[in-house]
Tab-separated table of C-alpha atoms and ligand atoms in Angstrom:
chain	number	residue	atom	x	y	z
C	1	MET	CA	13.046	-22.058	24.499
C	2	GLU	CA	10.947	-18.960	25.659
C	3	THR	CA	9.815	-16.428	23.138
C	4	HIS	CA	10.112	-13.678	25.863
C	5	THR	CA	6.608	-12.525	24.964
C	6	ALA	CA	5.380	-9.545	26.958
C	7	LEU	CA	1.832	-11.180	27.022
C	8	SER	CA	-0.152	-10.079	29.943
C	9	HIS	CA	-3.805	-10.776	29.685
C	10	LEU	CA	-6.985	-10.431	27.419
C	11	GLU	CA	-9.510	-7.861	27.534
C	12	CYS	CA	-13.156	-7.451	26.459
C	13	SER	CA	-13.099	-4.832	23.452
C	14	ARG	CA	-16.258	-3.118	24.793
C	15	THR	CA	-16.382	-3.678	28.604
C	16	GLY	CA	-12.657	-3.793	29.396
C	17	GLU	CA	-13.258	-7.016	31.609
C	18	ARG	CA	-9.983	-8.904	31.996
C	19	PHE	CA	-9.453	-12.631	31.164
C	20	GLU	CA	-6.448	-14.630	32.084
C	21	ALA	CA	-3.761	-15.551	29.555
C	22	GLY	CA	-2.958	-19.241	29.091
C	23	LYS	CA	-6.562	-20.362	28.905
C	24	VAL	CA	-8.778	-21.182	25.921
C	25	HIS	CA	-10.975	-18.250	25.059
C	26	ASN	CA	-13.484	-17.403	22.328
C	27	LEU	CA	-15.636	-14.301	22.977
C	28	SER	CA	-15.841	-12.386	26.238
C	29	THR	CA	-18.667	-13.242	28.709
C	30	ALA	CA	-20.442	-10.158	27.299
C	31	GLY	CA	-20.055	-11.733	23.834
C	32	TRP	CA	-17.669	-9.341	22.288
C	33	PRO	CA	-14.216	-9.814	20.790
C	34	LEU	CA	-11.276	-10.203	22.979
C	35	LEU	CA	-8.145	-8.086	22.535
C	36	VAL	CA	-4.769	-9.473	23.623
C	37	ARG	CA	-2.899	-7.085	26.027
C	38	TYR	CA	0.926	-6.937	26.855
C	39	ASP	CA	3.123	-5.421	29.580
C	40	ILE	CA	4.597	-2.860	27.140
C	41	GLU	CA	6.172	-0.858	29.911
C	42	GLU	CA	8.180	-4.005	30.837
C	43	LEU	CA	9.008	-4.812	27.337
C	44	ARG	CA	10.217	-1.242	26.645
C	45	ARG	CA	13.176	-1.835	28.981
C	46	ARG	CA	14.313	-4.893	27.311
C	47	TRP	CA	13.559	-4.750	23.573
C	48	ASP	CA	14.686	-2.102	21.112
C	49	ARG	CA	14.440	-1.415	17.492
C	50	ASP	CA	17.958	-2.289	16.742
C	51	SER	CA	17.557	-5.801	17.893
C	52	LEU	CA	15.453	-6.528	14.901
C	53	ALA	CA	18.535	-6.707	12.784
C	54	ASN	CA	19.236	-10.163	14.001
C	55	ALA	CA	15.593	-11.319	14.119
C	56	PRO	CA	13.892	-13.945	11.909
C	57	SER	CA	12.851	-12.940	8.347
C	58	SER	CA	9.213	-13.632	8.969
C	59	MET	CA	6.453	-12.067	11.072
C	60	TRP	CA	7.947	-13.917	14.164
C	61	ARG	CA	10.588	-11.243	14.287
C	62	TYR	CA	8.179	-9.446	16.595
C	63	ALA	CA	7.631	-12.445	18.831
C	64	PRO	CA	7.918	-10.235	22.067
C	65	LEU	CA	4.703	-8.487	20.799
C	66	LEU	CA	2.972	-11.766	20.004
C	67	PRO	CA	1.092	-14.219	22.366
C	68	VAL	CA	3.134	-17.343	22.014
C	69	ARG	CA	5.203	-18.259	25.103
C	70	LEU	CA	7.467	-21.116	23.808
C	71	THR	CA	9.326	-21.071	20.459
C	72	ASN	CA	8.464	-24.765	19.634
C	73	HIS	CA	4.829	-23.904	19.761
C	74	ILE	CA	5.286	-21.528	16.764
C	75	VAL	CA	3.753	-22.985	13.597
C	76	SER	CA	5.459	-21.009	10.788
C	77	LEU	CA	5.719	-21.463	6.996
C	78	GLN	CA	7.699	-18.189	6.669
C	79	GLU	CA	4.853	-15.856	6.579
C	80	GLY	CA	5.113	-12.076	6.636
C	81	LEU	CA	8.128	-9.708	6.122
C	82	THR	CA	6.465	-9.192	2.649
C	83	PRO	CA	7.915	-6.723	0.025
C	84	LEU	CA	7.186	-3.040	-0.086
C	85	HIS	CA	7.082	-2.011	-3.657
C	86	ARG	CA	7.480	1.637	-4.682
C	87	LEU	CA	4.871	2.097	-7.497
C	88	ALA	CA	6.875	4.846	-9.546
C	89	ARG	CA	5.238	4.245	-13.053
C	90	LEU	CA	1.688	3.890	-11.767
C	91	GLY	CA	2.238	6.821	-9.281
C	92	GLU	CA	3.121	9.071	-12.303
C	93	ARG	CA	0.011	8.253	-14.174
C	94	LEU	CA	-2.182	8.782	-11.066
C	95	GLU	CA	-0.287	11.909	-9.927
C	96	CYS	CA	0.831	10.426	-6.744
C	97	ASP	CA	4.518	11.077	-5.974
C	98	ASP	CA	4.869	8.716	-3.039
C	99	LEU	CA	2.923	5.509	-3.688
C	100	TRP	CA	3.777	2.230	-2.222
C	101	LEU	CA	2.192	-1.280	-2.281
C	102	LYS	CA	2.682	-3.963	0.290
C	103	ASP	CA	2.491	-7.407	-1.488
C	104	GLU	CA	0.811	-9.910	0.826
C	105	GLY	CA	0.267	-12.110	-2.127
C	106	VAL	CA	3.660	-13.731	-1.660
C	107	ASN	CA	2.813	-15.190	1.768
C	108	PRO	CA	2.156	-18.862	2.248
C	109	THR	CA	-1.170	-19.890	0.471
C	110	GLY	CA	-1.076	-16.644	-1.491
C	111	THR	CA	-2.719	-14.171	1.103
C	112	PHE	CA	-2.139	-12.255	4.315
C	113	LYS	CA	-4.565	-14.800	6.031
C	114	ALA	CA	-1.356	-16.793	6.609
C	115	ARG	CA	-0.327	-14.180	9.067
C	116	GLY	CA	-3.402	-14.410	11.386
C	117	ILE	CA	-3.646	-18.243	10.979
C	118	SER	CA	-0.035	-18.787	11.799
C	119	CYS	CA	-0.527	-17.061	15.169
C	120	ALA	CA	-3.883	-18.671	15.895
C	121	ILE	CA	-2.600	-22.229	15.177
C	122	SER	CA	0.390	-21.451	17.225
C	123	MET	CA	-1.785	-20.682	20.122
C	124	CYS	CA	-3.871	-23.887	19.430
C	125	ARG	CA	-0.638	-25.770	19.870
C	126	GLU	CA	0.226	-23.785	23.119
C	127	LEU	CA	-3.125	-24.362	24.575
C	128	GLY	CA	-3.461	-28.020	23.526
C	129	ILE	CA	-6.311	-27.695	21.049
C	130	GLY	CA	-6.426	-30.621	18.593
C	131	LYS	CA	-9.478	-29.865	16.348
C	132	VAL	CA	-10.418	-26.487	14.823
C	133	ALA	CA	-13.349	-25.505	12.620
C	134	ILE	CA	-13.615	-22.308	10.489
C	135	PRO	CA	-16.382	-20.607	8.468
C	136	THR	CA	-14.595	-18.885	5.561
C	137	ALA	CA	-15.044	-16.654	2.465
C	138	GLY	CA	-12.341	-18.792	1.019
C	139	ASN	CA	-8.687	-17.740	1.747
C	140	ALA	CA	-8.776	-18.177	5.535
C	141	GLY	CA	-9.909	-21.699	5.016
C	142	GLY	CA	-6.899	-22.397	2.789
C	143	ALA	CA	-4.417	-20.952	5.203
C	144	LEU	CA	-6.134	-22.746	8.201
C	145	ALA	CA	-5.860	-26.000	6.297
C	146	ALA	CA	-2.177	-25.446	5.620
C	147	TYR	CA	-1.068	-24.535	9.128
C	148	ALA	CA	-3.234	-27.080	10.673
C	149	ALA	CA	-1.391	-29.688	8.467
C	150	ALA	CA	1.934	-28.316	9.511
C	151	ALA	CA	0.747	-28.554	13.219
C	152	GLY	CA	-0.774	-31.986	13.104
C	153	ILE	CA	-4.169	-30.430	14.051
C	154	ASP	CA	-7.572	-31.620	12.493
C	155	ALA	CA	-9.230	-28.814	10.452
C	156	TYR	CA	-12.824	-28.577	9.463
C	157	VAL	CA	-13.496	-25.962	6.812
C	158	PHE	CA	-16.822	-24.536	5.633
C	159	MET	CA	-16.806	-22.375	2.526
C	160	PRO	CA	-19.497	-21.107	0.059
C	161	ARG	CA	-19.827	-23.504	-2.950
C	162	ASP	CA	-18.762	-20.600	-5.293
C	163	VAL	CA	-15.364	-19.847	-3.698
C	164	PRO	CA	-12.443	-19.451	-5.983
C	165	GLN	CA	-11.434	-23.016	-6.988
C	166	ALA	CA	-7.868	-22.551	-5.551
C	167	ASN	CA	-9.571	-22.314	-2.015
C	168	PHE	CA	-11.340	-25.671	-2.308
C	169	LEU	CA	-8.370	-27.431	-3.891
C	170	GLU	CA	-5.686	-26.216	-1.508
C	171	ALA	CA	-7.790	-26.946	1.564
C	172	LYS	CA	-8.396	-30.614	0.007
C	173	ALA	CA	-4.740	-31.085	-0.666
C	174	PHE	CA	-3.659	-29.961	2.870
C	175	GLY	CA	-6.043	-32.720	4.338
C	176	ALA	CA	-8.892	-30.545	5.816
C	177	LYS	CA	-12.490	-31.877	5.973
C	178	VAL	CA	-14.076	-29.425	3.527
C	179	THR	CA	-17.718	-28.669	3.491
C	180	LEU	CA	-19.123	-26.504	0.584
C	181	VAL	CA	-22.129	-24.568	1.697
C	182	ASP	CA	-24.866	-23.139	-0.429
C	183	GLY	CA	-24.709	-19.555	0.771
C	184	LEU	CA	-22.327	-17.088	2.223
C	185	ILE	CA	-19.707	-16.961	4.991
C	186	SER	CA	-22.677	-16.224	7.397
C	187	ASP	CA	-24.233	-19.486	6.465
C	188	CYS	CA	-20.947	-21.322	7.026
C	189	ALA	CA	-20.811	-19.625	10.398
C	190	LYS	CA	-24.089	-21.261	11.331
C	191	LYS	CA	-22.687	-24.637	10.398
C	192	VAL	CA	-19.711	-24.214	12.665
C	193	ALA	CA	-21.767	-23.002	15.545
C	194	ASP	CA	-24.286	-25.949	15.101
C	195	GLY	CA	-21.477	-28.491	15.014
C	196	LYS	CA	-19.078	-27.204	17.548
C	197	MET	CA	-20.801	-28.653	20.680
C	198	THR	CA	-21.162	-32.110	19.481
C	199	GLU	CA	-17.814	-32.296	17.483
C	200	SER	CA	-15.742	-30.449	20.157
C	201	TRP	CA	-14.287	-28.144	17.447
C	202	PHE	CA	-12.517	-25.047	18.479
C	203	ASP	CA	-14.230	-22.106	16.717
C	204	MET	CA	-11.727	-20.207	14.699
C	205	SER	CA	-14.270	-17.624	13.315
C	206	THR	CA	-13.028	-14.211	12.599
C	207	LEU	CA	-12.664	-12.336	15.890
C	208	LYS	CA	-14.463	-15.145	17.902
C	209	GLU	CA	-10.821	-16.363	18.134
C	210	PRO	CA	-8.501	-13.727	19.884
C	211	TYR	CA	-5.115	-14.307	18.168
C	212	ARG	CA	-5.676	-14.005	14.460
C	213	ILE	CA	-5.823	-10.296	15.039
C	214	GLU	CA	-2.336	-10.423	16.513
C	215	GLY	CA	-0.943	-12.286	13.653
C	216	LYS	CA	-2.552	-9.632	11.231
C	217	LYS	CA	-1.247	-6.575	13.232
C	218	THR	CA	2.252	-7.556	12.084
C	219	MET	CA	1.367	-5.874	8.639
C	220	GLY	CA	1.411	-2.748	10.638
C	221	LEU	CA	4.500	-3.614	12.432
C	222	GLU	CA	6.290	-4.299	9.205
C	223	ALA	CA	5.020	-1.181	7.578
C	224	ALA	CA	6.427	0.876	10.386
C	225	GLU	CA	9.754	-1.001	10.257
C	226	GLN	CA	9.982	-0.811	6.418
C	227	PHE	CA	9.280	2.870	6.326
C	228	ASP	CA	12.054	3.321	8.941
C	229	TRP	CA	9.587	4.026	11.776
C	230	ASN	CA	7.736	6.900	10.022
C	231	LEU	CA	4.244	5.728	9.227
C	232	PRO	CA	2.763	6.745	5.843
C	233	ASP	CA	0.011	9.484	5.471
C	234	VAL	CA	-2.693	7.178	4.289
C	235	ILE	CA	-3.338	3.360	4.255
C	236	PHE	CA	-5.852	1.691	1.948
C	237	TYR	CA	-7.175	-1.632	3.272
C	238	PRO	CA	-9.630	-3.914	1.520
C	239	THR	CA	-12.113	-4.656	4.338
C	240	GLY	CA	-14.044	-7.699	4.811
C	241	GLY	CA	-14.091	-8.774	8.499
C	242	GLY	CA	-11.777	-5.954	9.081
C	243	VAL	CA	-9.321	-7.836	11.094
C	244	GLY	CA	-6.267	-6.507	9.395
C	245	LEU	CA	-7.426	-2.922	9.889
C	246	ILE	CA	-8.026	-3.341	13.611
C	247	GLY	CA	-4.820	-5.156	13.928
C	248	MET	CA	-2.817	-2.469	12.359
C	249	TRP	CA	-4.372	0.201	14.359
C	250	LYS	CA	-3.587	-1.822	17.458
C	251	ALA	CA	-0.019	-2.327	16.324
C	252	PHE	CA	0.438	1.418	15.904
C	253	ALA	CA	-0.745	2.176	19.473
C	254	GLU	CA	1.594	-0.438	20.840
C	255	LEU	CA	4.583	0.837	18.911
C	256	GLU	CA	3.890	4.260	20.176
C	257	GLN	CA	3.756	2.871	23.812
C	258	LEU	CA	7.195	1.214	23.052
C	259	GLY	CA	8.535	4.659	22.057
C	260	TRP	CA	9.375	3.332	18.517
C	261	ILE	CA	6.955	5.586	16.794
C	262	GLY	CA	5.445	9.018	17.517
C	263	SER	CA	1.738	9.884	17.646
C	264	LYS	CA	1.324	10.446	13.924
C	265	ARG	CA	-1.115	7.991	12.423
C	266	PRO	CA	-2.020	7.322	8.805
C	267	LYS	CA	-5.478	8.070	7.597
C	268	MET	CA	-7.071	4.592	7.510
C	269	ILE	CA	-9.175	3.905	4.366
C	270	ALA	CA	-11.679	1.005	4.651
C	271	VAL	CA	-12.282	-0.208	1.029
C	272	GLN	CA	-15.308	-2.422	0.104
C	273	ALA	CA	-17.170	-3.638	-2.874
C	274	GLU	CA	-20.330	-1.800	-4.116
C	275	GLY	CA	-21.998	-5.291	-3.902
C	276	CYS	CA	-21.335	-5.699	-0.127
C	277	PRO	CA	-20.522	-2.265	1.572
C	278	PRO	CA	-21.955	-2.590	5.167
C	279	ILE	CA	-19.034	-0.738	6.722
C	280	VAL	CA	-19.263	2.073	4.107
C	281	GLN	CA	-22.882	2.463	4.710
C	282	ALA	CA	-22.413	2.524	8.529
C	283	PHE	CA	-19.661	5.070	8.200
C	284	GLU	CA	-21.813	7.412	6.002
C	285	ARG	CA	-24.811	7.153	8.391
C	286	ASN	CA	-22.414	7.964	11.319
C	287	ALA	CA	-23.552	4.628	13.050
C	288	GLU	CA	-21.487	2.701	15.529
C	289	PHE	CA	-22.307	-0.579	14.089
C	290	SER	CA	-22.970	-1.910	10.584
C	291	GLU	CA	-26.288	-3.700	9.469
C	292	PHE	CA	-26.267	-7.147	7.776
C	293	TRP	CA	-25.955	-6.606	4.030
C	294	HIS	CA	-28.598	-8.750	2.285
C	295	GLY	CA	-27.736	-10.143	-1.139
C	296	ALA	CA	-23.931	-9.640	-0.789
C	297	ALA	CA	-22.271	-10.037	-4.171
C	298	THR	CA	-18.829	-9.374	-5.399
C	299	LEU	CA	-16.059	-11.354	-7.185
C	300	ALA	CA	-13.619	-10.044	-4.564
C	301	SER	CA	-14.493	-13.183	-2.303
C	302	GLY	CA	-12.566	-11.815	0.583
C	303	LEU	CA	-14.870	-8.837	0.580
C	304	ARG	CA	-18.095	-10.798	0.718
C	305	VAL	CA	-18.739	-10.377	4.453
C	306	PRO	CA	-22.383	-9.098	5.058
C	307	LYS	CA	-21.775	-8.353	8.742
C	308	ALA	CA	-18.389	-8.159	10.512
C	309	MET	CA	-18.097	-9.229	14.118
C	310	GLY	CA	-15.607	-6.419	14.727
C	311	ASP	CA	-17.376	-3.632	12.616
C	312	PHE	CA	-17.453	-1.146	15.589
C	313	LEU	CA	-13.677	-1.519	15.898
C	314	VAL	CA	-13.193	-0.956	12.206
C	315	LEU	CA	-15.374	2.153	12.340
C	316	GLN	CA	-13.650	3.376	15.390
C	317	ALA	CA	-10.303	3.127	13.958
C	318	VAL	CA	-11.361	4.809	10.658
C	319	ARG	CA	-12.864	7.665	12.510
C	320	GLU	CA	-10.129	8.289	14.947
C	321	SER	CA	-7.538	8.220	12.032
C	322	GLY	CA	-9.369	10.924	10.134
C	323	GLY	CA	-9.829	8.473	7.237
C	324	THR	CA	-12.961	7.277	5.400
C	325	ALA	CA	-14.754	4.365	3.903
C	326	VAL	CA	-15.112	3.869	0.259
C	327	SER	CA	-16.855	1.363	-2.136
C	328	VAL	CA	-15.864	0.504	-5.739
C	329	SER	CA	-17.617	-1.711	-8.329
C	330	ASP	CA	-16.187	-5.165	-9.389
C	331	SER	CA	-15.434	-3.698	-12.820
C	332	GLN	CA	-13.432	-0.787	-11.394
C	333	MET	CA	-11.334	-3.045	-9.141
C	334	MET	CA	-10.610	-5.447	-12.120
C	335	LYS	CA	-9.530	-2.562	-14.332
C	336	ALA	CA	-7.517	-1.032	-11.600
C	337	ALA	CA	-5.867	-4.522	-10.865
C	338	GLU	CA	-5.062	-4.838	-14.592
C	339	GLU	CA	-3.631	-1.344	-14.834
C	340	LEU	CA	-1.252	-2.149	-11.761
C	341	ALA	CA	-0.222	-5.538	-13.382
C	342	ALA	CA	0.529	-3.686	-16.740
C	343	HIS	CA	2.527	-0.969	-15.189
C	344	GLU	CA	4.212	-2.596	-12.348
C	345	GLY	CA	4.513	-6.295	-13.216
C	346	LEU	CA	2.520	-7.309	-10.197
C	347	PHE	CA	-0.379	-9.790	-10.627
C	348	ILE	CA	-2.793	-8.974	-7.503
C	349	ALA	CA	-6.149	-10.065	-6.255
C	350	PRO	CA	-9.343	-8.218	-6.898
C	351	GLU	CA	-9.213	-7.149	-3.394
C	352	GLY	CA	-6.041	-5.280	-3.993
C	353	GLY	CA	-7.456	-3.912	-7.166
C	354	ALA	CA	-10.381	-2.511	-4.965
C	355	CYS	CA	-7.786	-0.437	-3.162
C	356	MET	CA	-6.270	0.809	-6.293
C	357	ALA	CA	-9.681	1.741	-7.634
C	358	ALA	CA	-10.567	3.573	-4.370
C	359	LEU	CA	-7.179	5.487	-4.586
C	360	LYS	CA	-8.129	6.769	-7.979
C	361	LYS	CA	-11.544	7.965	-6.597
C	362	LEU	CA	-10.131	9.735	-3.600
C	363	ARG	CA	-7.498	11.260	-5.664
C	364	GLN	CA	-9.978	12.659	-7.969
C	365	SER	CA	-12.178	13.881	-5.046
C	366	GLY	CA	-9.290	15.838	-3.625
C	367	PHE	CA	-9.199	13.761	-0.461
C	368	LEU	CA	-5.588	12.916	-1.225
C	369	SER	CA	-2.927	15.328	-2.272
C	370	LYS	CA	-0.039	14.572	-4.684
C	371	ARG	CA	2.713	14.471	-2.176
C	372	ASP	CA	0.822	12.174	0.364
C	373	ARG	CA	2.793	8.993	1.132
C	374	ILE	CA	0.149	6.303	0.387
C	375	LEU	CA	0.348	2.719	1.332
C	376	ILE	CA	-1.784	0.145	-0.476
C	377	TYR	CA	-2.305	-3.292	0.906
C	378	ASN	CA	-2.621	-5.987	-1.851
C	379	THR	CA	-4.006	-8.769	0.343
C	380	GLY	CA	-3.711	-11.700	-2.082
C	381	SER	CA	-2.110	-13.096	-5.166
C	382	GLY	CA	-3.858	-12.874	-8.512
C	383	TYR	CA	-2.861	-16.461	-9.049
C	384	LYS	CA	-5.600	-17.542	-6.537
C	385	TYR	CA	-8.229	-16.014	-8.712
C	386	LEU	CA	-7.690	-17.363	-12.032
C	387	GLU	CA	-11.383	-17.940	-13.018
C	388	THR	CA	-12.066	-14.344	-12.061
C	389	TRP	CA	-9.358	-13.035	-14.268
C	390	ALA	CA	-10.545	-15.385	-16.916
C	391	GLY	CA	-13.961	-14.077	-16.587
C	392	TYR	CA	-12.654	-10.443	-16.916
C	393	TYR	CA	-11.041	-11.297	-20.165
C	394	GLY	CA	-13.657	-13.501	-21.417
C	395	SER	CA	-16.117	-10.491	-21.279
C	396	SER	CA	-13.762	-7.853	-22.494
C	397	SER	CA	-13.454	-7.446	-26.292
C	398	SER	CA	-10.161	-5.604	-26.120
C	399	THR	CA	-8.013	-8.557	-25.159
C	400	HIS	CA	-5.761	-8.994	-28.141
Y	1	PLP	C1	-10.040	-12.091	4.104
Y	1	PLP	C2	-9.491	-11.117	2.856
Y	1	PLP	C3	-9.706	-9.827	2.997
Y	1	PLP	C4	-10.432	-9.140	4.158
Y	1	PLP	O1	-9.727	-9.153	5.350
Y	1	PLP	P1	-10.091	-8.659	6.553
Y	1	PLP	O2	-8.980	-8.378	7.390
Y	1	PLP	O3	-10.994	-9.776	7.358
Y	1	PLP	O4	-10.973	-7.492	6.446
Y	1	PLP	C5	-9.152	-9.106	1.908
Y	1	PLP	N1	-8.558	-9.654	0.862
Y	1	PLP	C6	-8.354	-10.938	0.817
Y	1	PLP	C7	-7.467	-11.378	-0.421
Y	1	PLP	C8	-8.836	-11.802	1.823
Y	1	PLP	O5	-8.710	-13.108	1.691
């Protein structure tokens, strides 16, 4: 069966050069990330918001705005359509009247990485790719291993030796070939680059692969749908590679072109860790690109990305939106995560805690007002970070 995708072509994110859909692509010929384009004018005539009432309860409800052409190529473990929680108790404490959290921790493999990888692995199936390799800070490797297993594709995963244990164990259980690397995601990327010629791996690195962004943009489509097509005033997003932020920004433009939302956009807040804040530094310096952050260290493993391939796209979106970039310390993020757990009953990842801590900072600085409708993305489950939580309580004297 046809998905009735409006897929048109791919486009270089800097030069605008066009590339044909239906072919295997990594970066553009100029060496930049590719963006997927759709014929939205055509789609507008045959797809409306009301038809979503009968659509699947996963991110594949938006299939016309995703790149896969045939339904039997879709590799899904029921990712997406995650809950949107009103944080009433915490909102009162923080003097935020309209505070919401989208909980990506309930996705398959416990993080929103499932969205990007579901789309990317589906495209591998569509394009006949049988072997994939990924450098990962942790969670993308677990998700890749799961979806590759479900698709019958061989997965080669390179992760830092000190990733949360859950990432190593899940990838092993899913049958991936896992290599633990002494170093960071950037060192893992070198291993994939070295091996891909001889091993004929398809490189699934963040933004060197064009379709993960499409999966992640569904976070933005869902936020629009769940808020009844009125986007919030502010979005907090924990930014590593920045794919989710770039994807959401793209989603909002596509929704406006479809006529499903107006021109109002949320202020996009890129949140990073004090131990690895390249995007925050570039934002503050008014630079177009970030600089490689040496000695990156944070217990929010998803934020330990010293240089993002799509840094310029993140910075563009943040600036266009009138948002900002903020960093928080590891202890601030864990405290904020604990406060959320204790007041709302949600056990979140340190990355989600980073957003909560950044929210407090911007509330205190006056950047946010009491009435703003604020949406926080918790990108992962606390259950994937048990040793991080154990460390937090081990070093705290106020446990019992
Ligand atoms: C990967 C990851 C991030 C960062 O995501 P990007 O979209 O690449 O910025 C944040 N949180 C968690 C839990 C992650 O696994």
